[in-house]
Amino acid sequence: MNRDDQMRAPIYDALETFRKKRVVPFDVPGHKRGRGNPELAQLLGERCVGLDVNSMKPLDNLCHPVSVIRDAEQLAAEAFGAADAFLMVGGTTSAVQSMILSVCKAGDKIILPRNVHKSAINALVLCGAVPVYVNPEVNSMLGISLGMEISQVEKAIEENPDAVAVFVNNPTYYGICSDMRSIVRLAHAHGMKVLADEAHGTHLYFGKNLPVSAMAAGADMAAVSMHKSGGSLTQSSLLLLNTGVNGDYVRQIINLTQTTSASYLLLSSLDISRRNLALRGEESFAKVTEMAEYAREEINSIGGYYAYGRDLINGTSIFDYDVTKLSVYTLGNGLAGIEVYDLLRDEYDIQIEFGDICNILAYISIGDRIQDIERLVGALADVERLYKKDRTGMLSGEYIAPKVVISPQKAFYSKKISVPVKESAGKISGEFVMCYPPGIPILAPGEMITEEIVEYIIYAREKGCSMQGTEDPAVENLMVLTE
């Protein structure tokens, strides 16, 4: 990586040049540098609304970049060790879907773990590809699904030699990593592409002593959430390509769904954040790791909690662990993760990333300070002292192995009727049901609904999880196939 080159931020520089020229706008957006919407200008500031501009020759165009945006993409590719990179303004959802749509067409098989983000299954609804799930092993105490074991991936490949790709989470939301290098070798030996969802892995490209990044492991494509651990604005991400992938074709796929009115606020934030990570990422993520490890040690000394980390590594289903993830098991205190999540927000003004049935996740990144960590640890100690209760009758587990009956696309577009959740067992789901975050479906279109799944949905709903995916906003009814 050329450090001098990485000091440049071409989109940022072009916007600064544009701002100084005081150009009279007879183009969109219609707020005209905020003058037409003074409340918006007051909320976001004159400088921000003044840079909310449309694509124009001096600023390039994301759909077909030839100057400053292309330059920024090439700098991003170099910083991340990729052959090519695309700036994405539709979030990592858009990047994940572009990866899948680039390699899959209707009827193609794709091998993937079932604990994927809903964006991956939504891509199968769009293109008609068929999922072949490698059902991951589950840690029954923590109630989380683990990584893809090589033996299971090999079995799926042998049983489905016509599959076109293998899709891997690197890492999972909870910090668990599969053996990326071995999966890549195995898939490539059978002529399959490897796609990585690195929504939670931006830092793997810059931090030391962290799990391997997808590009370094030889994966063909990776979707990276710069806005999560990388510091860019919400909804801005990168799609990385390795050598041997046709970038011009991928750009065409991206342009099928991505906006033609890309936000320069998002684009410039990607440009500036890439520069920041390239120049200061290693030291920044060393501090993040240090803070997360300190928090883990302090939380484990409280009692009742289990902040897990590298101690989980077993070389197979947990090949490696991302220590920047502060995942904490809460059931030892008789409290569901979502209950601790609510208590931290309502009683202590602390907003963590999510709470599920068994765990909470506090996202530690380059913007955190040690005093914030101390406040979180103190609040968790308080919660343990004041709210601890008997755990009898509490469910554990966020993953129930599904039975896929028909493809997500066919189920999504089939005739459906609405039935009460309590009466849905034995029917085929026509929609998604999930707790968000983390956005891993409990049910996806085309899957058989079981009594266990019904019980889990009702329990999660009653505990206060934010339930999504269903037509019914209250999640009391499910859309099921009629035939």
PDB file of C-alpha atoms in Angstrom, residues 19 31-35 37-52 265:
ATOM      1  CA  ARG A  19     -17.977  24.484  -2.503  1.00  0.00           C
ATOM      2  CA  HIS A  31     -33.669  22.275  -1.383  1.00  0.00           C
ATOM      3  CA  LYS A  32     -30.933  24.286  -3.234  1.00  0.00           C
ATOM      4  CA  ARG A  33     -28.129  24.091  -0.660  1.00  0.00           C
ATOM      5  CA  GLY A  34     -30.705  24.183   2.150  1.00  0.00           C
ATOM      6  CA  ARG A  35     -32.301  27.520   1.250  1.00  0.00           C
ATOM      7  CA  ASN A  37     -35.735  23.915   3.662  1.00  0.00           C
ATOM      8  CA  PRO A  38     -34.385  26.059   6.526  1.00  0.00           C
ATOM      9  CA  GLU A  39     -35.302  23.506   9.230  1.00  0.00           C
ATOM     10  CA  LEU A  40     -33.181  20.913   7.437  1.00  0.00           C
ATOM     11  CA  ALA A  41     -30.285  23.353   7.198  1.00  0.00           C
ATOM     12  CA  GLN A  42     -30.635  24.105  10.898  1.00  0.00           C
ATOM     13  CA  LEU A  43     -30.660  20.402  11.795  1.00  0.00           C
ATOM     14  CA  LEU A  44     -27.736  19.330   9.617  1.00  0.00           C
ATOM     15  CA  GLY A  45     -25.808  22.593   9.239  1.00  0.00           C
ATOM     16  CA  GLU A  46     -25.145  24.828   6.239  1.00  0.00           C
ATOM     17  CA  ARG A  47     -21.966  23.000   5.278  1.00  0.00           C
ATOM     18  CA  CYS A  48     -23.682  19.605   5.188  1.00  0.00           C
ATOM     19  CA  VAL A  49     -26.713  20.644   3.103  1.00  0.00           C
ATOM     20  CA  GLY A  50     -24.402  22.678   0.871  1.00  0.00           C
ATOM     21  CA  LEU A  51     -22.583  19.475  -0.060  1.00  0.00           C
ATOM     22  CA  ASP A  52     -25.766  17.480  -0.682  1.00  0.00           C
ATOM     23  CA  LEU A 265     -22.342  12.909   1.762  1.00  0.00           C
TER      24      LEU A 265
END
